[in-house]
Every structure is written in C-alpha cells, then in structure tokens.
PDB file of C-alpha atoms in Angstrom:
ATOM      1  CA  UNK H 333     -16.192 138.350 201.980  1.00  0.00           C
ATOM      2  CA  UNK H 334     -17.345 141.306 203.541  1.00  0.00           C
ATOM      3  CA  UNK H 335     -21.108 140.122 203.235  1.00  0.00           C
ATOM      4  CA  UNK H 336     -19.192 137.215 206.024  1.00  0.00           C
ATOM      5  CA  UNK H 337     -17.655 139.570 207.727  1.00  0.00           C
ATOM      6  CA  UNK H 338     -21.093 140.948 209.131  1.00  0.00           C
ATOM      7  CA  UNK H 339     -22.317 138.204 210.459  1.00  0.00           C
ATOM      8  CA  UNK H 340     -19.415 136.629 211.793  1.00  0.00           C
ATOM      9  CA  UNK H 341     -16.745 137.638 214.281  1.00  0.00           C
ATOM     10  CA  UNK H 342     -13.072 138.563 213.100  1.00  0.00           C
ATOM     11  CA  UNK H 343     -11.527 135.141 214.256  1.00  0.00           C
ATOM     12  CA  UNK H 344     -13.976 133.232 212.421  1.00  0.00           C
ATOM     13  CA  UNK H 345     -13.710 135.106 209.161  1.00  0.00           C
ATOM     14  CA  UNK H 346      -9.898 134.763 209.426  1.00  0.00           C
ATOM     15  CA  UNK H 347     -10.546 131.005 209.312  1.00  0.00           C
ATOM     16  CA  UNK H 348     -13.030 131.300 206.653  1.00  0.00           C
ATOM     17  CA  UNK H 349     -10.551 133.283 204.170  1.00  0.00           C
ATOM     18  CA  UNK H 350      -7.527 131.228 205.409  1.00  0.00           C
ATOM     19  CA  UNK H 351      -9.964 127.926 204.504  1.00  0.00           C
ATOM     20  CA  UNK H 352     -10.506 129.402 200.613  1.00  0.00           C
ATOM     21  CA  UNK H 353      -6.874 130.268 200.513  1.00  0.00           C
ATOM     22  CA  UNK H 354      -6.003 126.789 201.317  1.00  0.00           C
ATOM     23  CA  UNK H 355      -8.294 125.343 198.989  1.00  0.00           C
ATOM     24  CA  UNK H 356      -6.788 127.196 195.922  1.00  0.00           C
ATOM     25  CA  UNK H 357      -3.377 126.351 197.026  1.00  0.00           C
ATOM     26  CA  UNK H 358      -4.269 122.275 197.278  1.00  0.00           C
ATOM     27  CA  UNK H 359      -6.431 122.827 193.473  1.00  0.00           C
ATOM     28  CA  UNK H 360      -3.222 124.272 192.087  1.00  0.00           C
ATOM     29  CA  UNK H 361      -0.799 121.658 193.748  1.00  0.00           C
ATOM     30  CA  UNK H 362      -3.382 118.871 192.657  1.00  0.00           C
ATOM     31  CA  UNK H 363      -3.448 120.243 188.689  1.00  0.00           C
ATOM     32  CA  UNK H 364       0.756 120.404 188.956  1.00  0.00           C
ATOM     33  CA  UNK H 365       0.431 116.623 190.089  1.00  0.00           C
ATOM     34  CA  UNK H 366      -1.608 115.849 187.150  1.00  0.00           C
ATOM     35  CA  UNK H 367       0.467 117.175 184.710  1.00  0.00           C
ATOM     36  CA  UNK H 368       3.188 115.242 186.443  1.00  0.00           C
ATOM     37  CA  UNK H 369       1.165 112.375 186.061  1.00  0.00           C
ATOM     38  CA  UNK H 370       0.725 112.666 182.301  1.00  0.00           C
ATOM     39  CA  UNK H 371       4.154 113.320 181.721  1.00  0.00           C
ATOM     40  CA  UNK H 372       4.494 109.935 182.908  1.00  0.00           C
ATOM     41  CA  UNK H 373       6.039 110.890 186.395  1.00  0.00           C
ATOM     42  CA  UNK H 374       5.215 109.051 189.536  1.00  0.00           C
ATOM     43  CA  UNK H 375       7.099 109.770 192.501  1.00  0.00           C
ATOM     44  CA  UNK H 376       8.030 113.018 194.066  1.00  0.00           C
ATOM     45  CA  UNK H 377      11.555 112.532 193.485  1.00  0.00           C
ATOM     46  CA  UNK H 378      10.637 112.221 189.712  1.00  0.00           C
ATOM     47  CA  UNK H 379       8.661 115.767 189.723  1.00  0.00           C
ATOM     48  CA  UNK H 380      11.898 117.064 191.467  1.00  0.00           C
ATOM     49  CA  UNK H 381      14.611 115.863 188.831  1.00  0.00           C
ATOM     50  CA  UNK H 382      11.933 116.862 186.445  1.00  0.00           C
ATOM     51  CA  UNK H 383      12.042 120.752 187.202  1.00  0.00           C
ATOM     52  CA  UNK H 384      15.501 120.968 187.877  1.00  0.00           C
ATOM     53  CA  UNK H 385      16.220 119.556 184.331  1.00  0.00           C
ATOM     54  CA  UNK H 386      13.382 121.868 182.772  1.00  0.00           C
ATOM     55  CA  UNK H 387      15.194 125.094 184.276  1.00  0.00           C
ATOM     56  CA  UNK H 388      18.267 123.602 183.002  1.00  0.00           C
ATOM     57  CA  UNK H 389      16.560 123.167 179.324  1.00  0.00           C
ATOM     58  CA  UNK H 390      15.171 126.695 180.006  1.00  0.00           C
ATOM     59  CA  UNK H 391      18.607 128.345 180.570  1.00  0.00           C
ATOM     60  CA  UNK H 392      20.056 126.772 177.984  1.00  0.00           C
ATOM     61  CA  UNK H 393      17.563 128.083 175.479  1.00  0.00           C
ATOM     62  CA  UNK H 394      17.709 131.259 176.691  1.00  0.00           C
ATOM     63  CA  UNK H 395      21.470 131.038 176.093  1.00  0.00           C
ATOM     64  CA  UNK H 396      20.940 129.547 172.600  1.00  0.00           C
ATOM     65  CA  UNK H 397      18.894 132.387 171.674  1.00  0.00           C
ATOM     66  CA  UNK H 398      21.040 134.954 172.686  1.00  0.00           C
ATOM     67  CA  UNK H 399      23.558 133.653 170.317  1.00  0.00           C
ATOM     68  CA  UNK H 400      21.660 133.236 167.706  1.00  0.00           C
ATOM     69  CA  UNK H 401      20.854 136.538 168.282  1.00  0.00           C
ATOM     70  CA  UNK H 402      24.131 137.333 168.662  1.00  0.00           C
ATOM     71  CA  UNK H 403      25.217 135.793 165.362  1.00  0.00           C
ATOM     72  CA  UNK H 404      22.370 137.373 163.182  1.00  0.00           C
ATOM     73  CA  UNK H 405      22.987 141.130 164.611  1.00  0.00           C
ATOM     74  CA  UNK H 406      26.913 140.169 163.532  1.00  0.00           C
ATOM     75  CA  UNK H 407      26.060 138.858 160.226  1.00  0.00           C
ATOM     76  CA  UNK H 408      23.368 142.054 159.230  1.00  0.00           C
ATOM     77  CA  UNK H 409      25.930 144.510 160.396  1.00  0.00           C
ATOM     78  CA  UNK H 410      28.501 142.675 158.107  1.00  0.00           C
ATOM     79  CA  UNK H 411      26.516 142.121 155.489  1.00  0.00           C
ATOM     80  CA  UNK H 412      25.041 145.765 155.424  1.00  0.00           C
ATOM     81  CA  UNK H 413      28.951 146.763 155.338  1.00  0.00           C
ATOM     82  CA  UNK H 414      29.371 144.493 152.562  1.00  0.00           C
ATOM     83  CA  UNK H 415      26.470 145.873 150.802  1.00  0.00           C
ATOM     84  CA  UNK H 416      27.113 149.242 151.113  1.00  0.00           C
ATOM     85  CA  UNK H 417      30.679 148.941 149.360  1.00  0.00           C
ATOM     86  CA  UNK H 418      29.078 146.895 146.789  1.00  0.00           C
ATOM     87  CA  UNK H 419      26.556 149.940 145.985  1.00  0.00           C
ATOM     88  CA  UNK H 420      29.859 152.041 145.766  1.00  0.00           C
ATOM     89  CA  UNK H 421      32.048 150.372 143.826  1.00  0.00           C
ATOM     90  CA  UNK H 422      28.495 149.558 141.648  1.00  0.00           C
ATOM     91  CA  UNK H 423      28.191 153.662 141.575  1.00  0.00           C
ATOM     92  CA  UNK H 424      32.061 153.233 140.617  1.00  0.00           C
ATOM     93  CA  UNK H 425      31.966 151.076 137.651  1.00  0.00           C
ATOM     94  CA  UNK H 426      28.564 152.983 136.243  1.00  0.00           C
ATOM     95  CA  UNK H 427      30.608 155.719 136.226  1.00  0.00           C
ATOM     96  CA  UNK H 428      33.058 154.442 134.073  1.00  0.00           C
ATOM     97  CA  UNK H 429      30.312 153.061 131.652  1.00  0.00           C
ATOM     98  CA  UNK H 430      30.486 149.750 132.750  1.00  0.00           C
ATOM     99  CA  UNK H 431      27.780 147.169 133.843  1.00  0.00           C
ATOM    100  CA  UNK H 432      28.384 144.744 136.802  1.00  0.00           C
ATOM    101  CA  UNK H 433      27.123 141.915 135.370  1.00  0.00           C
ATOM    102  CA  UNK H 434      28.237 137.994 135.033  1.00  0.00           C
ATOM    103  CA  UNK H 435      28.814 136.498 131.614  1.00  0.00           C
ATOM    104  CA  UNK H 436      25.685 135.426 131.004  1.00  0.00           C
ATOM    105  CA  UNK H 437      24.007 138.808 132.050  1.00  0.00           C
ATOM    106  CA  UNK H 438      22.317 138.400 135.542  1.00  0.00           C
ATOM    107  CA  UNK H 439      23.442 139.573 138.894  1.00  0.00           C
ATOM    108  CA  UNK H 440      25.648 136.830 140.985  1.00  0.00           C
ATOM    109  CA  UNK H 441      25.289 137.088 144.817  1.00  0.00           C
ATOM    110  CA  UNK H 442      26.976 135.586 147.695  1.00  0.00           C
ATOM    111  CA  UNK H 443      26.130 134.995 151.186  1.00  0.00           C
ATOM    112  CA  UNK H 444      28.488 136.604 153.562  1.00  0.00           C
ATOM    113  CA  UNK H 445      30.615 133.612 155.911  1.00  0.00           C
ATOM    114  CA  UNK H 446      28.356 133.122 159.107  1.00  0.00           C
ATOM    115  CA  UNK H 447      30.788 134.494 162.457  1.00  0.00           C
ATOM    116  CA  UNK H 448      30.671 131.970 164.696  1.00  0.00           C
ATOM    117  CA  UNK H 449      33.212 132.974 167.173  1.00  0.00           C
ATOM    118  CA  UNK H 450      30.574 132.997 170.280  1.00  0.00           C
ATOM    119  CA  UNK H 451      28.391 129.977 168.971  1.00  0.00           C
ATOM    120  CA  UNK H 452      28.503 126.739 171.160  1.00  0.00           C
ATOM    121  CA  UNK H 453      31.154 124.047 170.510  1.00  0.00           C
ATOM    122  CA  UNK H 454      33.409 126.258 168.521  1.00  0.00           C
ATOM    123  CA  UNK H 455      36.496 125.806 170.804  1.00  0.00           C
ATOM    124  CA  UNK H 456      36.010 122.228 170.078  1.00  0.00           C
ATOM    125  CA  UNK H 457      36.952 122.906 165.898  1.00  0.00           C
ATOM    126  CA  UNK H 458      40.071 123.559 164.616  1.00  0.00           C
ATOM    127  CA  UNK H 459      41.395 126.209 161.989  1.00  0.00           C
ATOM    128  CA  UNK H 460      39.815 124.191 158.975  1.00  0.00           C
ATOM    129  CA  UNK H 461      36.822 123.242 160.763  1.00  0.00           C
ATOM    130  CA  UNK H 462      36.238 127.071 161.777  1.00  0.00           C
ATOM    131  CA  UNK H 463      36.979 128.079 158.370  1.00  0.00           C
ATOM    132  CA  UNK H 464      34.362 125.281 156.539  1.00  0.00           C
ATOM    133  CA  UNK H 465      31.764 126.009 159.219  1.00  0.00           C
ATOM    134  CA  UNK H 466      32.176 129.821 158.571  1.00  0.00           C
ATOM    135  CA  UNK H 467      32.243 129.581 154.811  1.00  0.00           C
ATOM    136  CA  UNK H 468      29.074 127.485 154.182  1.00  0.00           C
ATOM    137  CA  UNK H 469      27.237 128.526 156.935  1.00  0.00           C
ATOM    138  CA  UNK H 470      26.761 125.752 159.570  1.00  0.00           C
ATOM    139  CA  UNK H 471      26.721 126.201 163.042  1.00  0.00           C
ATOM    140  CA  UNK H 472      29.817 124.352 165.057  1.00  0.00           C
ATOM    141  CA  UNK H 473      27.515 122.015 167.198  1.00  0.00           C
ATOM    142  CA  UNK H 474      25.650 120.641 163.904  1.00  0.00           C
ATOM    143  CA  UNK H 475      29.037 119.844 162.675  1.00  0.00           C
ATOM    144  CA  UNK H 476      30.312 118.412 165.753  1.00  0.00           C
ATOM    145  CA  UNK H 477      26.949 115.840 165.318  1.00  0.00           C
ATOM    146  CA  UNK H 478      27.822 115.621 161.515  1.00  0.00           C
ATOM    147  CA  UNK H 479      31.217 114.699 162.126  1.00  0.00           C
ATOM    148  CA  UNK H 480      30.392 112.395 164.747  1.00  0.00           C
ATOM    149  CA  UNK H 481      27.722 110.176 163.228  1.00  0.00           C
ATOM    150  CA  UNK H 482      29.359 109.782 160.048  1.00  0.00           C
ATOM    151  CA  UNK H 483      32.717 108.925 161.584  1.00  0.00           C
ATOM    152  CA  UNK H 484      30.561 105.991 163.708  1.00  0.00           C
ATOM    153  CA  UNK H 485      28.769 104.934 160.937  1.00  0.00           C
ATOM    154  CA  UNK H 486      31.824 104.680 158.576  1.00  0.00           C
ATOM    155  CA  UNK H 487      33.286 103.007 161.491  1.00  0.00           C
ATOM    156  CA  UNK H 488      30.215 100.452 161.363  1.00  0.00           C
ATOM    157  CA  UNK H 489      30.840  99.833 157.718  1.00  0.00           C
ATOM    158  CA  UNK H 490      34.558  98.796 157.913  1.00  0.00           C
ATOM    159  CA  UNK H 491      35.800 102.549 157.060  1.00  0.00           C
ATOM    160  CA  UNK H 492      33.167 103.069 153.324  1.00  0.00           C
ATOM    161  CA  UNK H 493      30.260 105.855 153.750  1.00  0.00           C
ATOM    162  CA  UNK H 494      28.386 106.974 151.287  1.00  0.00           C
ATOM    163  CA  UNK H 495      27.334 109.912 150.765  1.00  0.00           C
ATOM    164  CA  UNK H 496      23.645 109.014 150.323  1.00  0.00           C
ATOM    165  CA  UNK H 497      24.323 107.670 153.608  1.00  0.00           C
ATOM    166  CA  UNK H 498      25.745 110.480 155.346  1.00  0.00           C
ATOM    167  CA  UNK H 499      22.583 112.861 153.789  1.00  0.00           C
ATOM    168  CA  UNK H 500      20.252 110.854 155.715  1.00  0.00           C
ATOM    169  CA  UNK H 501      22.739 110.606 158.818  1.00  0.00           C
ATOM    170  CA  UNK H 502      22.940 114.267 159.097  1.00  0.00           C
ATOM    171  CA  UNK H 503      19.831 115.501 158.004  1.00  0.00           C
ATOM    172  CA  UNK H 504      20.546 119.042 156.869  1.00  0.00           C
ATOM    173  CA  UNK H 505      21.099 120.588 153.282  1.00  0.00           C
ATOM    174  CA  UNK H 506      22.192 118.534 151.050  1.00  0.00           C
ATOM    175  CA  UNK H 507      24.514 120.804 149.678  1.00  0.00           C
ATOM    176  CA  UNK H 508      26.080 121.548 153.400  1.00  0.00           C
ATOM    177  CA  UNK H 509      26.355 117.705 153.622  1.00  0.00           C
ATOM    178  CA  UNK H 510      28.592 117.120 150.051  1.00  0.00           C
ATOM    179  CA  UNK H 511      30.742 119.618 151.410  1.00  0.00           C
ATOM    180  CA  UNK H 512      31.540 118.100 155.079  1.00  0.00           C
ATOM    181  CA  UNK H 513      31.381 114.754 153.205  1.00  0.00           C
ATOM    182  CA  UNK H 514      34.302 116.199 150.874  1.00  0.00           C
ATOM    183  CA  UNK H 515      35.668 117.131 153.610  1.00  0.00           C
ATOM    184  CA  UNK H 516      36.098 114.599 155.360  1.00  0.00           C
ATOM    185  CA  UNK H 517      36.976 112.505 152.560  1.00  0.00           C
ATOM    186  CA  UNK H 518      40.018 114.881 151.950  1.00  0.00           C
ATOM    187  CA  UNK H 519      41.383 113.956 155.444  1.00  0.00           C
ATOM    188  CA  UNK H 520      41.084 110.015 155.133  1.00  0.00           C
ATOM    189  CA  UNK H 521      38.030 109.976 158.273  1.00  0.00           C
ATOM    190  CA  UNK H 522      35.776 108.260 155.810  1.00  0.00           C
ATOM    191  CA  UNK H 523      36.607 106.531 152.737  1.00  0.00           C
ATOM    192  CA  UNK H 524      33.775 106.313 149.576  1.00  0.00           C
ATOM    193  CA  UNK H 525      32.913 103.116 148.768  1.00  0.00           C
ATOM    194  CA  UNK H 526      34.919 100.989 145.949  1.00  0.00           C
TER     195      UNK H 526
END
C-alpha cells in the first residue's frame, strides 16, 4: 500500500484501504452464507437459531468432556490405590510362600466400579440404579436411554421384550445389556416372552 500511498493523497488512500477491507469482510460473510446454504439453511433467521444451537452443542461438549475427564482422573487414582494394595498384600502372601493364583492357575482381574457421582443424569437414578450403573460400568444417561426404549418397546409388545430385542434397542455391550435386561426383569418393567 505504500507504493499507493505515493501517488495518491491521504484521503484517497484511506478510501482505497477502507475499499480492500470491505471487500474481505463481504468474501468472508459471502463463504459463511454458503456454508449456510449447504447446511440446508435459507433464511437469516435460520443461520441465527443455527449458531445459537451450535454454541449450545459446543458448551455442552465442553461440559461432557470435562466429566469424562473428571470420571477417568477418579477412576486411575482409584484404581492405582487399588493396585498398589494389591502389590502389597501380593508382597504379603509371597512372603508367606504362597502364590496368588485362581484354581486353575492364571491371574483373575477386575475392573474397579466406574464413580459416577458428577456424570449427567445421575440425580435422575435411584440407589439400585447408581449401584448397577457403578458396578458394570455404564454411564447414567446411557441407562436412562436403555431404560427408556426398552420400557416403550415392551410397552409396544403388550408388556414381552426380548432380550435379542433389547441388544439391538440399546446398542451397547452385550454383556452391559443382559445385565440391565436382568434387571429390569427382576423389577416386573419388562416381562420375557412365554
């Protein structure tokens, strides 16, 4: 710009860089519009509901993560605990000329209950639920959806779900599913089929 500058007056090179500022402003506004466009929004209104509801998703990722993050700091801390006294009581029972071992000779290992006092939609469980969700690992708001599509569906099917049914319905480890399946069939909210 300073090659401009020299042959024009200050006013005129004011408009000048003011004209190229412009321009890069109404190329970025026109590329946001495009996106808009091809995320099949039309009207300005649309683009506005659009970003409020992206910050919204935004937060509440952020959020998310921070409890996940929250969760797995808890559960290392407890499980390096855990494994710390195993490695002493181990050190213990060598001592003694023992051999921590199963019956059939190899090493058995558990995973430590998942805390899930700060994750979302845990004020919504009660004692049990807390204490199944803790045990075999699942987060509260995937068994809030668990609970709720197989009660609807059993619902749908005059009270009978099976649990073939509620595997596909829930769509996480099988093994998580027998167990809320179990569950629930322990407190009469679905009934197996005859």
């Amino acid at each position: 710009m300073r090659r401009f500058a020299r042959f024009l007056d200050a006013e005129t090179t004011e408009k000048l860089i003011q004209s190229f500022l412009n321009e890069k402003r109404l190329i970025k506004r026109i590329k946001c519009l495009q996106t808009y466009r091809c995320l099949g929004i039309k009207t300005l209104a649309g683009s506005e509901l659009y970003e409020r509801l992206r910050e919204k998703r935004e937060k509440t990722r952020e959020r998310m993560k921070a409890s996940l993050d929250l969760i797995t700091k808890n559960n290392k801390s407890i499980a390096s605990t855990e494994q710390q006294n195993a490695t002493i009581s181990c050190t213990n029972i060598e001592l003694q000329g023992q051999q921590a071992m199963c019956s059939t000779g190899k090493t058995k290992y558990s995973l430590t209950p998942l805390n899930i006092t700060y994750s979302p939609g845990v004020e919504q469980l009660d004692h049990e639920e807390k204490q199944i969700c803790s045990v075999h690992r699942i987060l509260p708001d995937v068994y809030l959806h668990c609970k709720g599509v197989m009660i609807a569906e059993s619902r749908k099917c005059g009270g009978k779900l099976r649990l073939m049914d509620a595997r596909k319905l829930c769509r996480i480890d099988v093994n998580k599913t027998r167990k809320i399946y179990n569950h629930f069939l322990s407190k009469e909210l679905v009934q197996p089929p005859s």
